[in-house]
Coordinates of C-alpha atoms and ligand atoms in Angstrom, one line a residue:
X1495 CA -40.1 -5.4 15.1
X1496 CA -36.2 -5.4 15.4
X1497 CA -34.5 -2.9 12.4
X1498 CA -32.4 -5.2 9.7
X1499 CA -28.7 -3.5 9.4
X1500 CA -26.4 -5.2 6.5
X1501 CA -22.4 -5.1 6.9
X1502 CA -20.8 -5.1 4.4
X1503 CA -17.7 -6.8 4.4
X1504 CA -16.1 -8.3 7.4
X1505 CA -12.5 -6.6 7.6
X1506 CA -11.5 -4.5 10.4
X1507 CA -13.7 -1.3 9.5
X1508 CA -16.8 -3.8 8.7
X1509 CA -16.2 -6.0 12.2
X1510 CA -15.9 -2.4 14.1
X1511 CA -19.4 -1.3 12.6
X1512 CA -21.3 -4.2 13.4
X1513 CA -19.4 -4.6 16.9
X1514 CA -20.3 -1.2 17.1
X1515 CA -23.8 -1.1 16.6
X1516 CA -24.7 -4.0 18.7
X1517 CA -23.1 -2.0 21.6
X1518 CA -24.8 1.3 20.4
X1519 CA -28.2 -0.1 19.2
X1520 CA -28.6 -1.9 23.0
X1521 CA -27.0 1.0 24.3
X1522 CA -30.3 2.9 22.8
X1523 CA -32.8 0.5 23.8
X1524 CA -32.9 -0.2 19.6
X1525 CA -33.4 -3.7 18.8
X1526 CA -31.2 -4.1 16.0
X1527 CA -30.6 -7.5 13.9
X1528 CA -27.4 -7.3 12.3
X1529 CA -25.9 -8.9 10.0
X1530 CA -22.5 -9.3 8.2
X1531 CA -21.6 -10.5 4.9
X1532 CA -18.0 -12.0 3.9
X1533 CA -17.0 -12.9 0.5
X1534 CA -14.1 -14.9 1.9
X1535 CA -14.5 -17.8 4.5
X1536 CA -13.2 -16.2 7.5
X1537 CA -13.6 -12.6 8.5
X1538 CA -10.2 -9.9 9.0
X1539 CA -10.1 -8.6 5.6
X1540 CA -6.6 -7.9 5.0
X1541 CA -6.2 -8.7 9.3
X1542 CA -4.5 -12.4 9.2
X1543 CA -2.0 -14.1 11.2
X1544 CA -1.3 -17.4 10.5
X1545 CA 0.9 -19.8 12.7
X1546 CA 3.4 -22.1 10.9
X1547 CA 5.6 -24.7 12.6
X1548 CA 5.4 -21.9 15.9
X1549 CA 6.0 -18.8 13.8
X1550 CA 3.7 -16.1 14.3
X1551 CA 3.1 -15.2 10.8
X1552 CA 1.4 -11.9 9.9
X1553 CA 0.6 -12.3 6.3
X1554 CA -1.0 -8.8 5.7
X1555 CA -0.6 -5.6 8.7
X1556 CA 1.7 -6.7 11.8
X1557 CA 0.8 -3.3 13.6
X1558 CA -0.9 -0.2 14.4
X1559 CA 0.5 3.3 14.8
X1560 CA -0.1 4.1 18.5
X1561 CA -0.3 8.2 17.4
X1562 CA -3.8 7.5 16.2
X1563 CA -5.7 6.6 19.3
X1564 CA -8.9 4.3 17.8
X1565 CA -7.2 1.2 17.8
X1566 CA -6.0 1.1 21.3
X1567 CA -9.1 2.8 22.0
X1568 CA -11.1 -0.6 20.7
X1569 CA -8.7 -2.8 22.0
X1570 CA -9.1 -1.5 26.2
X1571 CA -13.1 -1.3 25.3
X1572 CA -12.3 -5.6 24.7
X1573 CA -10.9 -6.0 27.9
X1574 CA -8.0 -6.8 26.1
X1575 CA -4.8 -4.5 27.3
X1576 CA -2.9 -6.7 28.7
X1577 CA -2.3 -8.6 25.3
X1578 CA -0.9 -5.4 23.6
X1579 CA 2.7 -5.0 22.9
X1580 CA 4.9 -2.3 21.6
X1581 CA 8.0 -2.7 19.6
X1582 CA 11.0 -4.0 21.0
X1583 CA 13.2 -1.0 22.4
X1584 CA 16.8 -3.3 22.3
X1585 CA 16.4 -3.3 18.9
X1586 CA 15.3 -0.3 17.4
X1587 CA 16.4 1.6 14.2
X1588 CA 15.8 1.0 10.4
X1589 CA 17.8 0.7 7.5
X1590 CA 17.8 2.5 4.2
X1591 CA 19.6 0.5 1.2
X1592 CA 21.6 2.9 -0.9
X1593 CA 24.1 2.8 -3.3
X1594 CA 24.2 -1.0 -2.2
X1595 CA 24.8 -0.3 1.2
X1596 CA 22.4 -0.1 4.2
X1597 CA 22.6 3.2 6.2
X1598 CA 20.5 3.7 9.4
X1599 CA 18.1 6.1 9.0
X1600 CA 19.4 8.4 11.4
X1601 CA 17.4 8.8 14.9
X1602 CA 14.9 11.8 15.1
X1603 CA 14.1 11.5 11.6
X1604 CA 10.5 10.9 11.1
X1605 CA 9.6 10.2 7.3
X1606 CA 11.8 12.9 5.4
X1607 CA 11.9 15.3 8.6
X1608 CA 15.1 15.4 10.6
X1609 CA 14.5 16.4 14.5
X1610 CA 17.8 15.4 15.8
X1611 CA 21.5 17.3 14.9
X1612 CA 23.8 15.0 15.6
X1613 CA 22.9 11.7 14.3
X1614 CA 21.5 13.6 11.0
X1615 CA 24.5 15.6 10.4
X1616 CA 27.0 12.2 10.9
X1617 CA 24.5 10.0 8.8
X1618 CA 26.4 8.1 6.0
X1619 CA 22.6 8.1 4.2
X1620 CA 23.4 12.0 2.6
X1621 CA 25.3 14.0 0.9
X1622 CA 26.9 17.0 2.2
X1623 CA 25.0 19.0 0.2
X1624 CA 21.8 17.0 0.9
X1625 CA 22.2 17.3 4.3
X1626 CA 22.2 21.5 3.8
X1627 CA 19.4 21.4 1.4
X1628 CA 17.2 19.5 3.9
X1629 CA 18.5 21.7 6.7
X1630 CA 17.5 24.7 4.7
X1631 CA 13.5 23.9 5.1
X1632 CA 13.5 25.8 8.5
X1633 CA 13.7 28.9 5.8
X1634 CA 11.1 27.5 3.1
X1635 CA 8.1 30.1 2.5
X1636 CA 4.9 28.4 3.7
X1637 CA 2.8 27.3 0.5
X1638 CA -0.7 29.2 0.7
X1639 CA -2.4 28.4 -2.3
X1640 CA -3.8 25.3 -0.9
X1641 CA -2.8 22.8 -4.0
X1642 CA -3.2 19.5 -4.0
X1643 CA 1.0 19.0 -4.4
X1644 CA 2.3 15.2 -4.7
X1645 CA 4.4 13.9 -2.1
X1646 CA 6.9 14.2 -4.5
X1647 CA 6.6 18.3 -4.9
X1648 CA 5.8 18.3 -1.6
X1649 CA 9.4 16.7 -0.6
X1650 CA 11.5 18.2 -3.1
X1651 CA 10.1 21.7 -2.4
X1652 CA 10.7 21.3 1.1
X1653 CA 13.5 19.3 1.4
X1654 CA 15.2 18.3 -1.6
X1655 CA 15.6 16.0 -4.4
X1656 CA 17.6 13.4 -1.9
X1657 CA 15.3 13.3 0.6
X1658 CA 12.5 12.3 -1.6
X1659 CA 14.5 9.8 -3.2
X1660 CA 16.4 8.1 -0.1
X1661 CA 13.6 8.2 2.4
X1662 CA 10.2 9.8 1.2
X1663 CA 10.1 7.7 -1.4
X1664 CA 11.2 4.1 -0.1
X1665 CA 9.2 4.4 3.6
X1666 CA 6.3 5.5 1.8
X1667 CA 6.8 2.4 -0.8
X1668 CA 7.2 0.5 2.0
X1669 CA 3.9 1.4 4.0
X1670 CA 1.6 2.2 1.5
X1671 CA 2.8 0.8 -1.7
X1672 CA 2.7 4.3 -3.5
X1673 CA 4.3 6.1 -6.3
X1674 CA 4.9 10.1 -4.3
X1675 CA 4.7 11.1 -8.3
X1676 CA 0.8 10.6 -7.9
X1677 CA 0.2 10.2 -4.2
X1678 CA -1.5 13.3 -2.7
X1679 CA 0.0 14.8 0.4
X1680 CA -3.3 16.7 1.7
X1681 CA -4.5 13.1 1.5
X1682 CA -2.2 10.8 2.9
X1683 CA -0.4 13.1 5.2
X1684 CA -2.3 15.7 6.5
X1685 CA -0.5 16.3 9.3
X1686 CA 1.8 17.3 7.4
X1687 CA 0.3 19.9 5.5
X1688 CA -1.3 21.0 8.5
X1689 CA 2.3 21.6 10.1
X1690 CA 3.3 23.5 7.2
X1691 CA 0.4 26.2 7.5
X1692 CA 0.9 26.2 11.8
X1693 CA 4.5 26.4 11.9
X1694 CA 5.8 27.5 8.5
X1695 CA 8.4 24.3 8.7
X1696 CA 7.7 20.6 9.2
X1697 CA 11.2 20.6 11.3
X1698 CA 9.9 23.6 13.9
X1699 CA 6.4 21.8 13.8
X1700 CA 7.6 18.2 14.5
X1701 CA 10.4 19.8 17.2
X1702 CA 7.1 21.3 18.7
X1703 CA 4.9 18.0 18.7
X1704 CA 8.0 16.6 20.5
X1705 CA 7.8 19.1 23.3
X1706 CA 3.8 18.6 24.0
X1707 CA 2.9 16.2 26.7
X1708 CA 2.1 12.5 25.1
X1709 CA -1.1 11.4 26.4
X1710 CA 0.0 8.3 27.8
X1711 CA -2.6 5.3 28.2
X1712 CA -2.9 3.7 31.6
X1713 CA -1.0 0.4 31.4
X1714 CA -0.3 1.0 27.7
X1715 CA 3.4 0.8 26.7
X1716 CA 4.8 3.9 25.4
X1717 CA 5.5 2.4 21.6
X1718 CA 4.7 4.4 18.0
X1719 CA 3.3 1.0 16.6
X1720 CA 1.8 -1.4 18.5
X1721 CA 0.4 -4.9 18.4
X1722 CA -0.9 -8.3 20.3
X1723 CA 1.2 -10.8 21.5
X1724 CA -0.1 -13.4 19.3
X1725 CA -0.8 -11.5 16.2
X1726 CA -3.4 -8.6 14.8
X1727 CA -5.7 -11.7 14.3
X1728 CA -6.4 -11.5 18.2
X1729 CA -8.9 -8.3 17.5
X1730 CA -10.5 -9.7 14.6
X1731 CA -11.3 -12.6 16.5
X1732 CA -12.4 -10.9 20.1
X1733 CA -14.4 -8.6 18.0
X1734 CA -16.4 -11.1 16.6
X1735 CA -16.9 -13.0 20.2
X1736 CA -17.7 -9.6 21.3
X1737 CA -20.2 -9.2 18.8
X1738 CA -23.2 -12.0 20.1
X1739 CA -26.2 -10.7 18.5
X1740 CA -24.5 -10.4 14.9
X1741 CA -25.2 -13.2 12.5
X1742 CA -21.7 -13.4 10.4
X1743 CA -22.4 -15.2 6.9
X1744 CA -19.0 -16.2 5.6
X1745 CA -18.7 -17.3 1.6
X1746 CA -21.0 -15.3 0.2
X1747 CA -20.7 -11.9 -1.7
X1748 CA -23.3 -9.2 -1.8
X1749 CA -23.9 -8.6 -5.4
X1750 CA -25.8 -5.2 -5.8
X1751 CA -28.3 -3.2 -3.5
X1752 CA -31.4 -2.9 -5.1
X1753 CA -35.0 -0.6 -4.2
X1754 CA -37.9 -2.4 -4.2
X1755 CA -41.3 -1.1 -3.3
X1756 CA -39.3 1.4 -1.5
X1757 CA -36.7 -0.7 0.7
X1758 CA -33.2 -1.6 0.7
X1759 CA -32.4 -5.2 -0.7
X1760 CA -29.2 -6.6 -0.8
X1761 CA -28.8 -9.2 -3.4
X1762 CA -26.4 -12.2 -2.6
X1763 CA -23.8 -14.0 -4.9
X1764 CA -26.0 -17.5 -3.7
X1765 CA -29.0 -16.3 -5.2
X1766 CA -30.9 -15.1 -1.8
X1767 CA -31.3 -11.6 -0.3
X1768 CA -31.9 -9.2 2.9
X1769 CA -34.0 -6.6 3.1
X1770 CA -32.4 -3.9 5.0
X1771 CA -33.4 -0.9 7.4
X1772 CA -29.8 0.2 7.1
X1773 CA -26.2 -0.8 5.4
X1774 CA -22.8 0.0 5.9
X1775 CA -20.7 -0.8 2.7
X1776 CA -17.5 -1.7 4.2
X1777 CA -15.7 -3.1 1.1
X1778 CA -13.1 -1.8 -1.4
X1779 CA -14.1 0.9 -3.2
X1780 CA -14.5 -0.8 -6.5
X1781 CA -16.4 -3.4 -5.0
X1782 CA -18.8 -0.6 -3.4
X1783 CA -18.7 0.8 -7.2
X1784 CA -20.1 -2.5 -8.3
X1785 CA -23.0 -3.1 -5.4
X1786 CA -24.1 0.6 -5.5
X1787 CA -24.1 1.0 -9.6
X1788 CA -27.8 0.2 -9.6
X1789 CA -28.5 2.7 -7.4
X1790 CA -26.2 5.7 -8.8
X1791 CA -24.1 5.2 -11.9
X1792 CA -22.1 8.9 -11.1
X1793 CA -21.3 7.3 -7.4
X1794 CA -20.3 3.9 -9.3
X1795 CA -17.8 6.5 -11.3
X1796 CA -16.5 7.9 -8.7
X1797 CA -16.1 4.9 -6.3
X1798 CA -14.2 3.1 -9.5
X1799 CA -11.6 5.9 -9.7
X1800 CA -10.0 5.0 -6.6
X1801 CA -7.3 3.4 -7.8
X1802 CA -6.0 -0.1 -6.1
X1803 CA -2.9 -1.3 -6.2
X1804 CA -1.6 -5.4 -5.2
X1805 CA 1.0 -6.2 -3.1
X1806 CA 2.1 -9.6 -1.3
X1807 CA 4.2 -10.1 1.6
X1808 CA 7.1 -13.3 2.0
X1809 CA 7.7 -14.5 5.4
X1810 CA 10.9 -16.5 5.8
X1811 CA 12.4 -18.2 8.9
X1812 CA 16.0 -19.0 9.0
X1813 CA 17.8 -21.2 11.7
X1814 CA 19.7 -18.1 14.1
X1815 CA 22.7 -20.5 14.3
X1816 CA 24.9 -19.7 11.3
X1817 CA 22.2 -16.7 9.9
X1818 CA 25.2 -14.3 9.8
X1819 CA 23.3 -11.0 10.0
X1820 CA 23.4 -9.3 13.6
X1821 CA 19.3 -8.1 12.5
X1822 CA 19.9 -5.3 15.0
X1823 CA 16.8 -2.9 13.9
X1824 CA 13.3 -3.1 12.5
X1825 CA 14.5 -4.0 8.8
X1826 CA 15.1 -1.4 5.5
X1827 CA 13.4 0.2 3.0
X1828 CA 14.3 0.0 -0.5
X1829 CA 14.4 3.2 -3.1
X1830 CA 13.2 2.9 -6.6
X1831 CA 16.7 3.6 -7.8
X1832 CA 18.2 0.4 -6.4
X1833 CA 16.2 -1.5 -8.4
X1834 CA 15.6 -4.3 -6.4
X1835 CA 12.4 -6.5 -6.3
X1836 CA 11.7 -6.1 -2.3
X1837 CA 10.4 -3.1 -1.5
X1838 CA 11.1 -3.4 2.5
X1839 CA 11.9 -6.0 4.5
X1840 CA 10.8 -6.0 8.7
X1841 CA 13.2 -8.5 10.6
X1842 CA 9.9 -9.2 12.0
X1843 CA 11.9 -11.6 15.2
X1844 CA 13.6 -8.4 15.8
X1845 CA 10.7 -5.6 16.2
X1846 CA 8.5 -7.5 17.8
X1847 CA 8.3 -10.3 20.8
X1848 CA 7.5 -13.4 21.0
X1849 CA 6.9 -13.9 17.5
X1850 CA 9.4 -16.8 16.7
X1851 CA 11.8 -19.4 19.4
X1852 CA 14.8 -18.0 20.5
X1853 CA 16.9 -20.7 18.0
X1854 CA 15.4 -18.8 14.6
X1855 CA 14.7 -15.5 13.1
X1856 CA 11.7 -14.1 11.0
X1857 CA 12.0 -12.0 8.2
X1858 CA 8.8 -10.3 5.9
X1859 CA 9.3 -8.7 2.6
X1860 CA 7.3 -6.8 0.8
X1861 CA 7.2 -7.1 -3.0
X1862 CA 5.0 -5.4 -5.4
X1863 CA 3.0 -1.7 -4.8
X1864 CA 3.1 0.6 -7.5
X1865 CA 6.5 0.4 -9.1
X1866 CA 6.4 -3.6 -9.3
X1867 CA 3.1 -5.2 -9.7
X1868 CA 4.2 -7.3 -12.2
X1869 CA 5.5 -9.2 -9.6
X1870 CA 2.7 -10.3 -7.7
X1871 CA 1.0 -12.3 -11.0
X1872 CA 4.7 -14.6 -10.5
X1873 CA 4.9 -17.8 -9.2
X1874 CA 5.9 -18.4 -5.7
X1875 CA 9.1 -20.4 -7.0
X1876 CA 10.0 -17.1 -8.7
X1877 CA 8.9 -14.6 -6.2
X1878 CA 10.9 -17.1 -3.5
X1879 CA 14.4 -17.0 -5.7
X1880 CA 13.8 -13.2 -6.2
X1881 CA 13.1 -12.3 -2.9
X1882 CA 16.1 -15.0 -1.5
X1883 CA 18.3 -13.7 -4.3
X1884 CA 17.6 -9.8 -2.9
X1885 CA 18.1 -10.9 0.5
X1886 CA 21.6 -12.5 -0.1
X1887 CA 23.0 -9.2 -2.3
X1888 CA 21.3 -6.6 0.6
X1889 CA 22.2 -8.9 4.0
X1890 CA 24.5 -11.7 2.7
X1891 CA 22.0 -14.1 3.6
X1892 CA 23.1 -17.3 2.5
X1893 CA 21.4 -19.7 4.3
X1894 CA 18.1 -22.1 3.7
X1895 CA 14.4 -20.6 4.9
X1896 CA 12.7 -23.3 7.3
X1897 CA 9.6 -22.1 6.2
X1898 CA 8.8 -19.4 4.0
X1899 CA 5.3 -18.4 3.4
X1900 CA 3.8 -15.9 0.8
X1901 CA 0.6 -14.0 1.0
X1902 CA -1.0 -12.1 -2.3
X1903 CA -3.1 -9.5 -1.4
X1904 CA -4.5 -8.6 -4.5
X1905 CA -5.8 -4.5 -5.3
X1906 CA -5.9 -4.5 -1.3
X1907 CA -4.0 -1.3 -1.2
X1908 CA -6.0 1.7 -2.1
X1909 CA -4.1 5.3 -3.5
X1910 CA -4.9 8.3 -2.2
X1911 CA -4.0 10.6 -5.5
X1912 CA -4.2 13.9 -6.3
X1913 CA -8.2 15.4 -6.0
X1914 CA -8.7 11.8 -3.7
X1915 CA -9.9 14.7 -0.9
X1916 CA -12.9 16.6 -2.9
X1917 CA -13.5 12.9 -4.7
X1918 CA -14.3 11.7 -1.3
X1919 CA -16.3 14.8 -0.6
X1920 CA -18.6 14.3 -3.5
X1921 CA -18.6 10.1 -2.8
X1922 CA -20.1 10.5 0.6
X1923 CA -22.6 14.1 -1.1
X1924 CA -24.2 11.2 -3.5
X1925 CA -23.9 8.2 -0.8
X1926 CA -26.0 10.5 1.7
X1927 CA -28.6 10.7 -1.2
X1928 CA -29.1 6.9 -1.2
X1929 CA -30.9 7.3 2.8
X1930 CA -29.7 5.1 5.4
X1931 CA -26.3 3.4 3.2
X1932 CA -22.9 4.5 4.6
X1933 CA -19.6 3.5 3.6
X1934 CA -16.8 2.5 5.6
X1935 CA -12.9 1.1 5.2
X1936 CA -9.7 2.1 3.9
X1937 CA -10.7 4.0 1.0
X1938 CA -11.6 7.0 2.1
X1939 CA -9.6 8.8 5.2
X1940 CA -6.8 6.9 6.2
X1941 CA -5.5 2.8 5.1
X1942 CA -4.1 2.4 8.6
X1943 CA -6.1 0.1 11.1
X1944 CA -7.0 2.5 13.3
X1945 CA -8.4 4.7 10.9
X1946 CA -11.1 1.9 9.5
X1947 CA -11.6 1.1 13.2
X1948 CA -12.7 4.7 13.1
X1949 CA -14.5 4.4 9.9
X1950 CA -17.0 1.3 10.8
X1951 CA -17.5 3.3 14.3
X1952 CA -18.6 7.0 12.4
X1953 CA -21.1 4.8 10.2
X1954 CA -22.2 2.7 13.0
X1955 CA -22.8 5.8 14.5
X1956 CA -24.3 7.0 11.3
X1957 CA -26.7 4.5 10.2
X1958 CA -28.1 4.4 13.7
X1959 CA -28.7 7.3 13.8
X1960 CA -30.6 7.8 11.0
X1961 CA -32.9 4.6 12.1
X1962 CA -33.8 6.6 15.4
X1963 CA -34.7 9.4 12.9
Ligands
FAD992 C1 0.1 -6.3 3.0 C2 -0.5 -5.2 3.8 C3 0.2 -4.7 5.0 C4 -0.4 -3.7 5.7 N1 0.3 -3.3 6.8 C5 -0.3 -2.4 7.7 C6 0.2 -2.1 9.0 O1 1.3 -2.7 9.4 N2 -0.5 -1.3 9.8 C7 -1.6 -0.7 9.4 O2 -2.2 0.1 10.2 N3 -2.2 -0.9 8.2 C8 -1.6 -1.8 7.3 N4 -2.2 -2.1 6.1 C9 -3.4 -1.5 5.8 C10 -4.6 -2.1 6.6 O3 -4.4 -3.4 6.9 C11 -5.9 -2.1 5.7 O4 -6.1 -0.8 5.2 C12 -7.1 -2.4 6.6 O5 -7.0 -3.6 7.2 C13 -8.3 -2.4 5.6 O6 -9.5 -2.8 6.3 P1 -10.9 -2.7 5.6 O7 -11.9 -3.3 6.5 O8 -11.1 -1.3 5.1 O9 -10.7 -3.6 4.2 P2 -10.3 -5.1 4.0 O10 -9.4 -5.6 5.0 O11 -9.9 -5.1 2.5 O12 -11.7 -5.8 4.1 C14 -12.8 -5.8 3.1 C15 -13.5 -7.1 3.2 O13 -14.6 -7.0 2.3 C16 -14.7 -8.3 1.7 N5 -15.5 -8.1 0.4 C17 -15.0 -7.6 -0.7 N6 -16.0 -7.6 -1.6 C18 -17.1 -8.1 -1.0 C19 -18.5 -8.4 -1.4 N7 -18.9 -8.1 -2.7 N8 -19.3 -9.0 -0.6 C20 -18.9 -9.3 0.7 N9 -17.6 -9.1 1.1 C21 -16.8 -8.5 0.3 C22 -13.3 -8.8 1.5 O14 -13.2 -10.2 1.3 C23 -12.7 -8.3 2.8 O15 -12.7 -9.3 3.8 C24 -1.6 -3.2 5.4 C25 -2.3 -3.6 4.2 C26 -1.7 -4.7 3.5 C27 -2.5 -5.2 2.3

């Protein structure tokens, strides 16, 4: 008799687990039936392009940071490399909006870490004195009491007050929707930490990881973020042709997991149920909370205390003829102190190919995250004229959208605070205790695609393994 496996879930960590254990489970001689539950009616998750009037329209992620190998990784293992693109080299650069005015973030600087002299020291985005304060960090004493800091103590005790306040602060607003007050560094940049501890300064450290030899794909373009040609969507929906033997059951929520007689059942929002060998639990954390509370009230706890935040994202197209603004870059980040209601904005027609015809331009704002989520409970006509009204102060846009398109993605944006590292540790302690349930997605060690691409795999891996036990 085959084994029953339950996904959990169908975004990109949830799709990667049950693609993943088909090709393990047959890979194992296992006879495996798998199947995959979706609250909403088409799989992806937080994964969706949409095309509008021939706009390539990314209404949630638009990339993947190439640095992190799992999504390439997954993409080659679908025959699909030829389809991946980097970001467009003619037009590369991004903006920081600041006192009004958008600077260039000057080249070499990678979050608040500047690796270059020259363009750093003739930015117009510092200070004199800001530029010295960050400068000093090559002489900051290494930390060694192993702390959970904030990004924000992190920054400033590195680098400055400016730093954190004209770059930490808006890229990291601008990527994960987080306040650095409560955002834990260990957490959501380890590397960083790590660099710290290795090389006593995050400058000498990222100077070093410049010098190493890149481990260049074959055929792969040489591109920090990456995507397809025709949108992110492409590897939600190859994954799923990819993935024969799994039985995807879209509209339905799993309620609770429930013992009975000794097995696993889930229990269905449409009043049936699957009895289940294994189960990967590949939804938000407080969703998880909710379907595993009968099983463990502490895990429940724990899994609620993640906190969430919303965000939504505005896509306008403009004519090019009479636009006005040369949109030579990737787009700009916004700090707090500017109050403005966008957040960042990507001149999407600019960073990437083939995402628009060559008589218009794309643009995607951001707009809520943790300083505004107000905003996202407004109505489109008043997150439009906000977001048209930003646009026109920041890039003297003055003309008509085409088509503008706005996506809410509501608590879709988990925070990794302070303690998120030994909360996580004592998660997945209780989660082992349940037997063959494993959890999987952006809550837990990394939001970035590649890192639930790497989640689904490890508990693919996981539950497997524990069937051939
Ligand atoms: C606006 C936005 C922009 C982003 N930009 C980038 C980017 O450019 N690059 C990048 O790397 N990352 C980006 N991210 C982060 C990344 O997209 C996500 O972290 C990742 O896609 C999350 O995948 P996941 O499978 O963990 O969760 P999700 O995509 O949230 O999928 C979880 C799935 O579970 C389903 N579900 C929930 N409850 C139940 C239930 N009870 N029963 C059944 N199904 C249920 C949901 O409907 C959903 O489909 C962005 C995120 C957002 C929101």
């Amino acid at each position: 008799m085959k084994a029953s496996v339950v996904v959990i879930g169908a975004g990109i960590a949830g799709l990667s687990a049950a693609y993943r254990l088909g090709r393990l489970g047959a890979q194992a001689g296992v006879g495996l039936d798998i199947t995959v539950i979706e609250r909403e009616a088409r799989p992806g998750g937080t994964i969706r392009t949409d095309r509008i009037d021939g706009f390539v329209v990314e209404t949630g992620p638009d990339c993947f940071f190439a640095e992190k190998p799992y999504a390439t990784m997954l993409v080659r293992e679908l025959g699909m490399s030829e389809r991946l693109i980097g970001t467009n080299d003619r037009n590369t650069g991004t903006y920081v909006l600041w006192d009004g005015r958008l600077h260039r973030l000057p080249e070499g600087v990678v979050l608040m870490i500047p690796t270059r002299f020259t363009p750093f020291v003739t930015s117009t985005l510092f200070s004199l004195p800001g530029k010295l304060r960050m400068g000093m960090e090559l002489f900051v004493q290494r930390r060694t009491d192993g702390i959970d800091e904030s990004l924000a103590e992190f920054t400033i005790r590195r680098f400055g007050r400016e730093a954190l306040e004209r770059i930490a602060e808006p890229l990291v607003a601008g990527v994960h929707a987080g306040d650095p007050d409560t955002m834990s560094v260990k957490s959501s940049f380890p590397r960083f930490v790590a660099m710290e501890q290795k090389y006593g300064s995050l400058i000498r450290g990222m100077i070093a990881a410049r010098r190493a030899p890149r481990l260049a794909g074959a055929g792969v373009p040489a591109s920090m973020f990456m995507t397809m040609r025709d949108g992110l969507q492409e590897i939600v929906d190859e994954l799923q042709r990819q993935s024969p033997g799994v039985s995807f059951r879209t509209g339905v929520s799993a309620i609770a997991v429930e013992r009975r007689d000794g097995a696993s059942v889930v229990k269905l929002s449409d009043g049936g149920h699957i009895e289940a060998d294994g189960i990967v639990v590949a939804v938000p954390a407080y969703a998880a909370a909710s379907i595993l509370s009968p099983l463990s009230g502490e895990l429940s706890d724990l899994l609620m205390s993640i906190p969430y935040v919303s965000t939504a994202t505005v896509s306008l197209a403009y004519k090019k003829e009479g636009f006005g603004h040369p949109l030579k870059g990737f787009g700009f980040v916004v700090p707090r102190k500017e109050n403005r209601h966008i957040m960042a904005t990507t001149w999407t027609s600019s960073k990437f190919d083939n995402r628009t015809a060559d008589d218009a331009v794309l643009l995607r704002c951001f707009v809520g995250g943790a300083a505004h989520q107000d905003l996202v409970s407004r109505s489109n006509d008043e997150i439009r004229d906000l977001v048209q009204r930003d646009l026109g102060a920041i890039m003297g846009v003055r003309s008509s959208p085409v088509m503008v398109r706005i996506k809410r993605w509501m608590k879709a944006m988990p925070q990794y605070t302070i303690g998120h590292e030994p909360r996580v540790r004592s998660i997945e302690q209780l989660t082992e205790g349940l037997g063959n349930i494993c959890l999987a997605g952006s809550a837990y060690h990394g939001i970035g695609i590649s890192d639930c691409i790497n989640s689904g795999n490890t508990a693919a891996q996981s539950v497997l393994g524990k069937l051939l036990c």
